Amino acid sequence: MTPLILIPARMAATRLPGKPLADIGGVPMIVRASRQARASGLAVAVAAGDPEIVEAVKADGGQAVLTDPDLPSGSDRIRAALDAIDPAGRHDVVVNLQGDMPFADPGLSGACVDLLARHPDCDIATLVAPESSAADRANPDVVKAVLAMAPEGTEGRALYFTRSTLYGDGPVWRHIGLYGYRRAALEAFCAAPPSPLERREKLEQLRALEMGLQIHAAVIADAPLSVDNPDDLAAARAQAAISG
C-alpha cells in the first residue's frame, strides 16, 4: 500500500468561523494537525478551501493544495486534492484526517491503514473509542457506531452509525471521524448522491453502508480532542499550555 493522509480544512466553519487558523499555544490549529500527521511518517497534504490555509501550512514546511471553497463536504475536498496531487494514481489508500484534531496521535492514521491491509474485504477503515460517560448514550452530538465485533474485541465491522440513544447492556462506541479509504471506494463514494439514511441522520458514512461498502473500525483507548466550538477551543488551548 502507498497511503496518503489528506486533511480537509476551510475557513467557513459554521460553529467556529476561521477555525483552521485559530491560535492554539501560538500555533494555528491546522498547522498542529499537519505536524501530528507528518509525525506518522506517511505522506501528508492539507486539502484547503482557502488560500490563507495554504499559506499557513506551507510556511511551516507542510504541503497544501487549494481546492474549490464551495465543495459540499470534506470527502469531496480530499477527492479534489487527491486528483490534483496524484493524477497518476500512485496512492492507493487515502486517509481523511480531520483538521480540527490538533493533538491526534500520529499512529491513528496507521491504525486505519493496518485495518485495510489485514481485511481485503474492507473498503473503508475508521476508529472508535469507548464512551467517555453515560451521558454519551443520549447525546446527539456523539455519533455511535454499531459494530459486529471480532472475538478479541479490538475491532469490528460497522453495521450502522447513529446519533440516537442506544439502549441495553454492552459498550457504546464513540465514532471518531477519521477514515482510511481504498482509492476506488473514495471515488465511488464521492460519485454517489447523498443517501436516505445519510440525510436522515446527517452522517456521511451511512451513504457508504447503503452503497454496500464495508466499513471496519479499530478500537482505540480514547477519542482525541476535536475542536467544534469555543469551549473545545478553550480546552485545546489549555492542553497546549500543559503539553506544548
mmCIF file of N, CA and C in Angstrom, residues 121-221:
data_model
loop_
_atom_site.group_PDB
_atom_site.id
_atom_site.type_symbol
_atom_site.label_atom_id
_atom_site.label_comp_id
_atom_site.label_asym_id
_atom_site.label_seq_id
_atom_site.Cartn_x
_atom_site.Cartn_y
_atom_site.Cartn_z
ATOM 1 N N ASP A 121 -11.584 -7.367 2.291
ATOM 2 C CA ASP A 121 -12.972 -7.025 2.004
ATOM 3 C C ASP A 121 -13.362 -5.660 2.561
ATOM 4 N N CYS A 122 -12.469 -5.017 3.289
ATOM 5 C CA CYS A 122 -12.745 -3.715 3.899
ATOM 6 C C CYS A 122 -12.501 -2.610 2.874
ATOM 7 N N ASP A 123 -13.527 -1.792 2.642
ATOM 8 C CA ASP A 123 -13.414 -0.665 1.712
ATOM 9 C C ASP A 123 -12.979 0.616 2.420
ATOM 10 N N ILE A 124 -13.481 0.777 3.645
ATOM 11 C CA ILE A 124 -13.214 1.990 4.426
ATOM 12 C C ILE A 124 -12.882 1.569 5.849
ATOM 13 N N ALA A 125 -11.819 2.118 6.399
ATOM 14 C CA ALA A 125 -11.442 1.841 7.782
ATOM 15 C C ALA A 125 -11.660 3.091 8.621
ATOM 16 N N THR A 126 -12.048 2.909 9.869
ATOM 17 C CA THR A 126 -12.250 4.034 10.762
ATOM 18 C C THR A 126 -11.909 3.611 12.186
ATOM 19 N N LEU A 127 -12.187 4.476 13.157
ATOM 20 C CA LEU A 127 -11.818 4.227 14.546
ATOM 21 C C LEU A 127 -12.995 4.507 15.472
ATOM 22 N N VAL A 128 -13.005 3.818 16.610
ATOM 23 C CA VAL A 128 -13.988 4.076 17.654
ATOM 24 C C VAL A 128 -13.266 4.067 19.001
ATOM 25 N N ALA A 129 -13.903 4.695 19.988
ATOM 26 C CA ALA A 129 -13.380 4.690 21.350
ATOM 27 C C ALA A 129 -14.545 4.449 22.300
ATOM 28 N N PRO A 130 -14.294 3.918 23.491
ATOM 29 C CA PRO A 130 -15.384 3.725 24.455
ATOM 30 C C PRO A 130 -16.026 5.052 24.836
ATOM 31 N N GLU A 131 -17.300 4.984 25.218
ATOM 32 C CA GLU A 131 -17.989 6.191 25.686
ATOM 33 C C GLU A 131 -17.217 6.805 26.849
ATOM 34 N N SER A 132 -17.209 8.133 26.914
ATOM 35 C CA SER A 132 -16.487 8.807 27.991
ATOM 36 C C SER A 132 -17.330 8.956 29.249
ATOM 37 N N SER A 133 -18.675 8.886 29.092
ATOM 38 C CA SER A 133 -19.585 8.948 30.234
ATOM 39 C C SER A 133 -20.931 8.403 29.802
ATOM 40 N N ALA A 134 -21.797 8.132 30.788
ATOM 41 C CA ALA A 134 -23.130 7.614 30.470
ATOM 42 C C ALA A 134 -23.930 8.615 29.643
ATOM 43 N N ALA A 135 -23.606 9.901 29.767
ATOM 44 C CA ALA A 135 -24.331 10.929 29.020
ATOM 45 C C ALA A 135 -24.120 10.800 27.516
ATOM 46 N N ASP A 136 -23.025 10.147 27.086
ATOM 47 C CA ASP A 136 -22.770 9.975 25.656
ATOM 48 C C ASP A 136 -23.904 9.230 24.965
ATOM 49 N N ARG A 137 -24.548 8.331 25.683
ATOM 50 C CA ARG A 137 -25.559 7.463 25.053
ATOM 51 C C ARG A 137 -26.738 8.244 24.500
ATOM 52 N N ALA A 138 -27.071 9.359 25.151
ATOM 53 C CA ALA A 138 -28.242 10.137 24.735
ATOM 54 C C ALA A 138 -27.857 11.448 24.058
ATOM 55 N N ASN A 139 -26.576 11.678 23.857
ATOM 56 C CA ASN A 139 -26.124 12.944 23.279
ATOM 57 C C ASN A 139 -26.108 12.840 21.753
ATOM 58 N N PRO A 140 -26.936 13.613 21.053
ATOM 59 C CA PRO A 140 -26.967 13.502 19.586
ATOM 60 C C PRO A 140 -25.696 14.001 18.922
ATOM 61 N N ASP A 141 -24.866 14.756 19.648
ATOM 62 C CA ASP A 141 -23.598 15.204 19.080
ATOM 63 C C ASP A 141 -22.522 14.128 19.140
ATOM 64 N N VAL A 142 -22.789 13.064 19.895
ATOM 65 C CA VAL A 142 -21.873 11.922 19.963
ATOM 66 C C VAL A 142 -22.380 10.862 18.995
ATOM 67 N N VAL A 143 -21.624 10.636 17.929
ATOM 68 C CA VAL A 143 -22.025 9.636 16.937
ATOM 69 C C VAL A 143 -21.596 8.263 17.445
ATOM 70 N N LYS A 144 -22.571 7.332 17.456
ATOM 71 C CA LYS A 144 -22.297 5.990 17.967
ATOM 72 C C LYS A 144 -22.162 5.008 16.797
ATOM 73 N N ALA A 145 -21.200 4.126 16.918
ATOM 74 C CA ALA A 145 -21.009 3.073 15.916
ATOM 75 C C ALA A 145 -21.559 1.768 16.457
ATOM 76 N N VAL A 146 -22.382 1.119 15.660
ATOM 77 C CA VAL A 146 -22.906 -0.205 15.996
ATOM 78 C C VAL A 146 -22.071 -1.218 15.223
ATOM 79 N N LEU A 147 -21.360 -2.069 15.950
ATOM 80 C CA LEU A 147 -20.369 -2.940 15.330
ATOM 81 C C LEU A 147 -20.662 -4.409 15.567
ATOM 82 N N ALA A 148 -20.335 -5.231 14.577
ATOM 83 C CA ALA A 148 -20.242 -6.679 14.763
ATOM 84 C C ALA A 148 -18.801 -6.946 15.167
ATOM 85 N N MET A 149 -18.567 -7.109 16.476
ATOM 86 C CA MET A 149 -17.210 -7.165 16.994
ATOM 87 C C MET A 149 -16.541 -8.500 16.708
ATOM 88 N N ALA A 150 -15.258 -8.443 16.433
ATOM 89 C CA ALA A 150 -14.446 -9.655 16.321
ATOM 90 C C ALA A 150 -14.284 -10.264 17.710
ATOM 91 N N PRO A 151 -13.992 -11.558 17.808
ATOM 92 C CA PRO A 151 -13.905 -12.224 19.120
ATOM 93 C C PRO A 151 -12.947 -11.559 20.098
ATOM 94 N N GLU A 152 -11.843 -11.019 19.599
ATOM 95 C CA GLU A 152 -10.874 -10.427 20.517
ATOM 96 C C GLU A 152 -11.312 -9.062 21.033
ATOM 97 N N GLY A 153 -12.353 -8.477 20.427
ATOM 98 C CA GLY A 153 -12.909 -7.219 20.918
ATOM 99 C C GLY A 153 -12.118 -5.975 20.589
ATOM 100 N N THR A 154 -11.164 -6.070 19.687
ATOM 101 C CA THR A 154 -10.342 -4.909 19.351
ATOM 102 C C THR A 154 -10.736 -4.243 18.035
ATOM 103 N N GLU A 155 -11.649 -4.848 17.310
ATOM 104 C CA GLU A 155 -12.110 -4.277 16.049
ATOM 105 C C GLU A 155 -13.432 -4.924 15.671
ATOM 106 N N GLY A 156 -14.110 -4.329 14.711
ATOM 107 C CA GLY A 156 -15.387 -4.893 14.281
ATOM 108 C C GLY A 156 -15.828 -4.303 12.956
ATOM 109 N N ARG A 157 -16.822 -4.960 12.359
ATOM 110 C CA ARG A 157 -17.404 -4.480 11.109
ATOM 111 C C ARG A 157 -18.619 -3.611 11.433
ATOM 112 N N ALA A 158 -18.679 -2.449 10.800
ATOM 113 C CA ALA A 158 -19.743 -1.498 11.095
ATOM 114 C C ALA A 158 -21.064 -1.954 10.487
ATOM 115 N N LEU A 159 -22.091 -1.989 11.332
ATOM 116 C CA LEU A 159 -23.448 -2.289 10.882
ATOM 117 C C LEU A 159 -24.259 -1.019 10.687
ATOM 118 N N TYR A 160 -23.979 -0.009 11.532
ATOM 119 C CA TYR A 160 -24.754 1.230 11.471
ATOM 120 C C TYR A 160 -24.034 2.303 12.274
ATOM 121 N N PHE A 161 -24.357 3.552 11.995
ATOM 122 C CA PHE A 161 -23.919 4.700 12.782
ATOM 123 C C PHE A 161 -25.151 5.540 13.097
ATOM 124 N N THR A 162 -25.220 6.078 14.303
ATOM 125 C CA THR A 162 -26.423 6.813 14.680
ATOM 126 C C THR A 162 -26.120 7.911 15.688
ATOM 127 N N ARG A 163 -26.992 8.917 15.719
ATOM 128 C CA ARG A 163 -26.956 9.946 16.760
ATOM 129 C C ARG A 163 -27.946 9.618 17.878
ATOM 130 N N SER A 164 -28.747 8.600 17.675
ATOM 131 C CA SER A 164 -29.814 8.268 18.613
ATOM 132 C C SER A 164 -29.277 7.582 19.860
ATOM 133 N N THR A 165 -30.121 7.505 20.884
ATOM 134 C CA THR A 165 -29.767 6.821 22.118
ATOM 135 C C THR A 165 -29.692 5.318 21.878
ATOM 136 N N LEU A 166 -28.666 4.690 22.420
ATOM 137 C CA LEU A 166 -28.541 3.236 22.349
ATOM 138 C C LEU A 166 -28.909 2.647 23.705
ATOM 139 N N TYR A 167 -29.771 1.642 23.695
ATOM 140 C CA TYR A 167 -30.267 1.047 24.931
ATOM 141 C C TYR A 167 -29.649 -0.331 25.154
ATOM 142 N N GLY A 168 -29.834 -0.842 26.355
ATOM 143 C CA GLY A 168 -29.406 -2.199 26.677
ATOM 144 C C GLY A 168 -27.980 -2.257 27.182
ATOM 145 N N ASP A 169 -27.604 -3.453 27.606
ATOM 146 C CA ASP A 169 -26.256 -3.675 28.116
ATOM 147 C C ASP A 169 -25.248 -3.742 26.974
ATOM 148 N N GLY A 170 -24.007 -3.504 27.332
ATOM 149 C CA GLY A 170 -22.954 -3.577 26.326
ATOM 150 C C GLY A 170 -22.315 -2.226 26.114
ATOM 151 N N PRO A 171 -21.124 -2.210 25.505
ATOM 152 C CA PRO A 171 -20.402 -0.955 25.306
ATOM 153 C C PRO A 171 -21.067 -0.072 24.259
ATOM 154 N N VAL A 172 -20.887 1.207 24.405
ATOM 155 C CA VAL A 172 -21.281 2.178 23.387
ATOM 156 C C VAL A 172 -19.994 2.746 22.803
ATOM 157 N N TRP A 173 -19.843 2.607 21.490
ATOM 158 C CA TRP A 173 -18.621 3.035 20.820
ATOM 159 C C TRP A 173 -18.821 4.413 20.209
ATOM 160 N N ARG A 174 -18.005 5.356 20.655
ATOM 161 C CA ARG A 174 -17.994 6.695 20.056
ATOM 162 C C ARG A 174 -17.238 6.632 18.735
ATOM 163 N N HIS A 175 -17.868 7.103 17.677
ATOM 164 C CA HIS A 175 -17.173 7.104 16.391
ATOM 165 C C HIS A 175 -16.220 8.293 16.309
ATOM 166 N N ILE A 176 -15.040 8.043 15.792
ATOM 167 C CA ILE A 176 -14.035 9.083 15.577
ATOM 168 C C ILE A 176 -13.970 9.344 14.083
ATOM 169 N N GLY A 177 -14.135 10.595 13.698
ATOM 170 C CA GLY A 177 -14.254 10.934 12.282
ATOM 171 C C GLY A 177 -12.949 10.927 11.522
ATOM 172 N N LEU A 178 -12.320 9.795 11.462
ATOM 173 C CA LEU A 178 -11.082 9.595 10.713
ATOM 174 C C LEU A 178 -11.298 8.357 9.854
ATOM 175 N N TYR A 179 -11.041 8.488 8.555
ATOM 176 C CA TYR A 179 -11.346 7.397 7.627
ATOM 177 C C TYR A 179 -10.141 7.054 6.765
ATOM 178 N N GLY A 180 -9.938 5.772 6.538
ATOM 179 C CA GLY A 180 -8.981 5.310 5.550
ATOM 180 C C GLY A 180 -9.755 4.674 4.397
ATOM 181 N N TYR A 181 -9.620 5.223 3.217
ATOM 182 C CA TYR A 181 -10.348 4.749 2.037
ATOM 183 C C TYR A 181 -9.413 4.021 1.082
ATOM 184 N N ARG A 182 -9.866 2.908 0.547
ATOM 185 C CA ARG A 182 -9.246 2.457 -0.694
ATOM 186 C C ARG A 182 -9.630 3.486 -1.757
ATOM 187 N N ARG A 183 -8.718 3.778 -2.639
ATOM 188 C CA ARG A 183 -8.966 4.867 -3.589
ATOM 189 C C ARG A 183 -10.247 4.651 -4.392
ATOM 190 N N ALA A 184 -10.488 3.434 -4.824
ATOM 191 C CA ALA A 184 -11.689 3.149 -5.603
ATOM 192 C C ALA A 184 -12.948 3.399 -4.782
ATOM 193 N N ALA A 185 -12.892 3.103 -3.473
ATOM 194 C CA ALA A 185 -14.051 3.332 -2.614
ATOM 195 C C ALA A 185 -14.318 4.826 -2.456
ATOM 196 N N LEU A 186 -13.257 5.631 -2.302
ATOM 197 C CA LEU A 186 -13.428 7.078 -2.200
ATOM 198 C C LEU A 186 -14.046 7.638 -3.470
ATOM 199 N N GLU A 187 -13.567 7.176 -4.614
ATOM 200 C CA GLU A 187 -14.098 7.672 -5.882
ATOM 201 C C GLU A 187 -15.566 7.304 -6.050
ATOM 202 N N ALA A 188 -15.920 6.066 -5.695
ATOM 203 C CA ALA A 188 -17.318 5.641 -5.799
ATOM 204 C C ALA A 188 -18.197 6.414 -4.813
ATOM 205 N N PHE A 189 -17.689 6.611 -3.607
ATOM 206 C CA PHE A 189 -18.451 7.327 -2.585
ATOM 207 C C PHE A 189 -18.748 8.758 -3.021
ATOM 208 N N CYS A 190 -17.745 9.457 -3.521
ATOM 209 C CA CYS A 190 -17.935 10.854 -3.919
ATOM 210 C C CYS A 190 -18.811 10.986 -5.164
ATOM 211 N N ALA A 191 -18.861 9.942 -5.988
ATOM 212 C CA ALA A 191 -19.690 9.982 -7.192
ATOM 213 C C ALA A 191 -21.159 9.732 -6.895
ATOM 214 N N ALA A 192 -21.459 9.162 -5.731
ATOM 215 C CA ALA A 192 -22.843 8.816 -5.375
ATOM 216 C C ALA A 192 -23.538 9.999 -4.703
ATOM 217 N N PRO A 193 -24.854 10.131 -4.900
ATOM 218 C CA PRO A 193 -25.596 11.204 -4.232
ATOM 219 C C PRO A 193 -25.813 10.868 -2.760
ATOM 220 N N PRO A 194 -26.107 11.871 -1.929
ATOM 221 C CA PRO A 194 -26.445 11.586 -0.531
ATOM 222 C C PRO A 194 -27.590 10.577 -0.450
ATOM 223 N N SER A 195 -27.490 9.640 0.480
ATOM 224 C CA SER A 195 -28.461 8.557 0.592
ATOM 225 C C SER A 195 -29.569 8.924 1.590
ATOM 226 N N PRO A 196 -30.668 8.175 1.589
ATOM 227 C CA PRO A 196 -31.757 8.483 2.523
ATOM 228 C C PRO A 196 -31.344 8.456 3.988
ATOM 229 N N LEU A 197 -30.598 7.425 4.405
ATOM 230 C CA LEU A 197 -30.189 7.365 5.812
ATOM 231 C C LEU A 197 -29.178 8.463 6.137
ATOM 232 N N GLU A 198 -28.325 8.775 5.190
ATOM 233 C CA GLU A 198 -27.365 9.871 5.386
ATOM 234 C C GLU A 198 -28.099 11.178 5.644
ATOM 235 N N ARG A 199 -29.128 11.451 4.849
ATOM 236 C CA ARG A 199 -29.887 12.687 5.031
ATOM 237 C C ARG A 199 -30.652 12.672 6.354
ATOM 238 N N ARG A 200 -31.137 11.501 6.732
ATOM 239 C CA ARG A 200 -31.925 11.404 7.970
ATOM 240 C C ARG A 200 -31.059 11.634 9.208
ATOM 241 N N GLU A 201 -29.898 10.987 9.261
ATOM 242 C CA GLU A 201 -29.037 11.077 10.438
ATOM 243 C C GLU A 201 -27.983 12.188 10.327
ATOM 244 N N LYS A 202 -27.856 12.749 9.097
ATOM 245 C CA LYS A 202 -26.792 13.725 8.832
ATOM 246 C C LYS A 202 -25.421 13.127 9.131
ATOM 247 N N LEU A 203 -25.218 11.913 8.598
ATOM 248 C CA LEU A 203 -23.960 11.194 8.759
ATOM 249 C C LEU A 203 -23.541 10.634 7.399
ATOM 250 N N GLU A 204 -22.437 11.155 6.864
ATOM 251 C CA GLU A 204 -21.961 10.759 5.546
ATOM 252 C C GLU A 204 -21.663 9.272 5.423
ATOM 253 N N GLN A 205 -21.159 8.676 6.503
ATOM 254 C CA GLN A 205 -20.721 7.287 6.417
ATOM 255 C C GLN A 205 -21.874 6.326 6.131
ATOM 256 N N LEU A 206 -23.100 6.755 6.387
ATOM 257 C CA LEU A 206 -24.245 5.899 6.081
ATOM 258 C C LEU A 206 -24.447 5.754 4.575
ATOM 259 N N ARG A 207 -23.999 6.730 3.817
ATOM 260 C CA ARG A 207 -24.055 6.587 2.358
ATOM 261 C C ARG A 207 -23.224 5.382 1.925
ATOM 262 N N ALA A 208 -22.037 5.258 2.528
ATOM 263 C CA ALA A 208 -21.166 4.128 2.171
ATOM 264 C C ALA A 208 -21.839 2.798 2.488
ATOM 265 N N LEU A 209 -22.462 2.701 3.665
ATOM 266 C CA LEU A 209 -23.133 1.452 4.031
ATOM 267 C C LEU A 209 -24.303 1.158 3.101
ATOM 268 N N GLU A 210 -25.070 2.181 2.750
ATOM 269 C CA GLU A 210 -26.199 1.956 1.836
ATOM 270 C C GLU A 210 -25.723 1.572 0.443
ATOM 271 N N MET A 211 -24.512 1.984 0.081
ATOM 272 C CA MET A 211 -23.940 1.588 -1.207
ATOM 273 C C MET A 211 -23.433 0.151 -1.187
ATOM 274 N N GLY A 212 -23.349 -0.452 0.003
ATOM 275 C CA GLY A 212 -22.823 -1.803 0.116
ATOM 276 C C GLY A 212 -21.335 -1.862 0.392
ATOM 277 N N LEU A 213 -20.714 -0.717 0.660
ATOM 278 C CA LEU A 213 -19.297 -0.715 1.012
ATOM 279 C C LEU A 213 -19.133 -1.217 2.442
ATOM 280 N N GLN A 214 -18.048 -1.926 2.695
ATOM 281 C CA GLN A 214 -17.781 -2.429 4.043
ATOM 282 C C GLN A 214 -16.890 -1.456 4.802
ATOM 283 N N ILE A 215 -17.311 -1.143 6.026
ATOM 284 C CA ILE A 215 -16.531 -0.289 6.910
ATOM 285 C C ILE A 215 -16.110 -1.116 8.118
ATOM 286 N N HIS A 216 -14.821 -1.135 8.412
ATOM 287 C CA HIS A 216 -14.310 -1.781 9.611
ATOM 288 C C HIS A 216 -13.769 -0.710 10.551
ATOM 289 N N ALA A 217 -13.882 -0.964 11.846
ATOM 290 C CA ALA A 217 -13.430 0.006 12.841
ATOM 291 C C ALA A 217 -12.506 -0.656 13.846
ATOM 292 N N ALA A 218 -11.416 0.021 14.163
ATOM 293 C CA ALA A 218 -10.497 -0.423 15.209
ATOM 294 C C ALA A 218 -10.798 0.349 16.484
ATOM 295 N N VAL A 219 -10.672 -0.325 17.619
ATOM 296 C CA VAL A 219 -10.932 0.297 18.916
ATOM 297 C C VAL A 219 -9.641 0.923 19.440
ATOM 298 N N ILE A 220 -9.721 2.208 19.820
ATOM 299 C CA ILE A 220 -8.596 2.858 20.491
ATOM 300 C C ILE A 220 -9.055 3.262 21.888
ATOM 301 N N ALA A 221 -8.112 3.612 22.741
ATOM 302 C CA ALA A 221 -8.436 3.829 24.157
ATOM 303 C C ALA A 221 -9.251 5.080 24.394
#
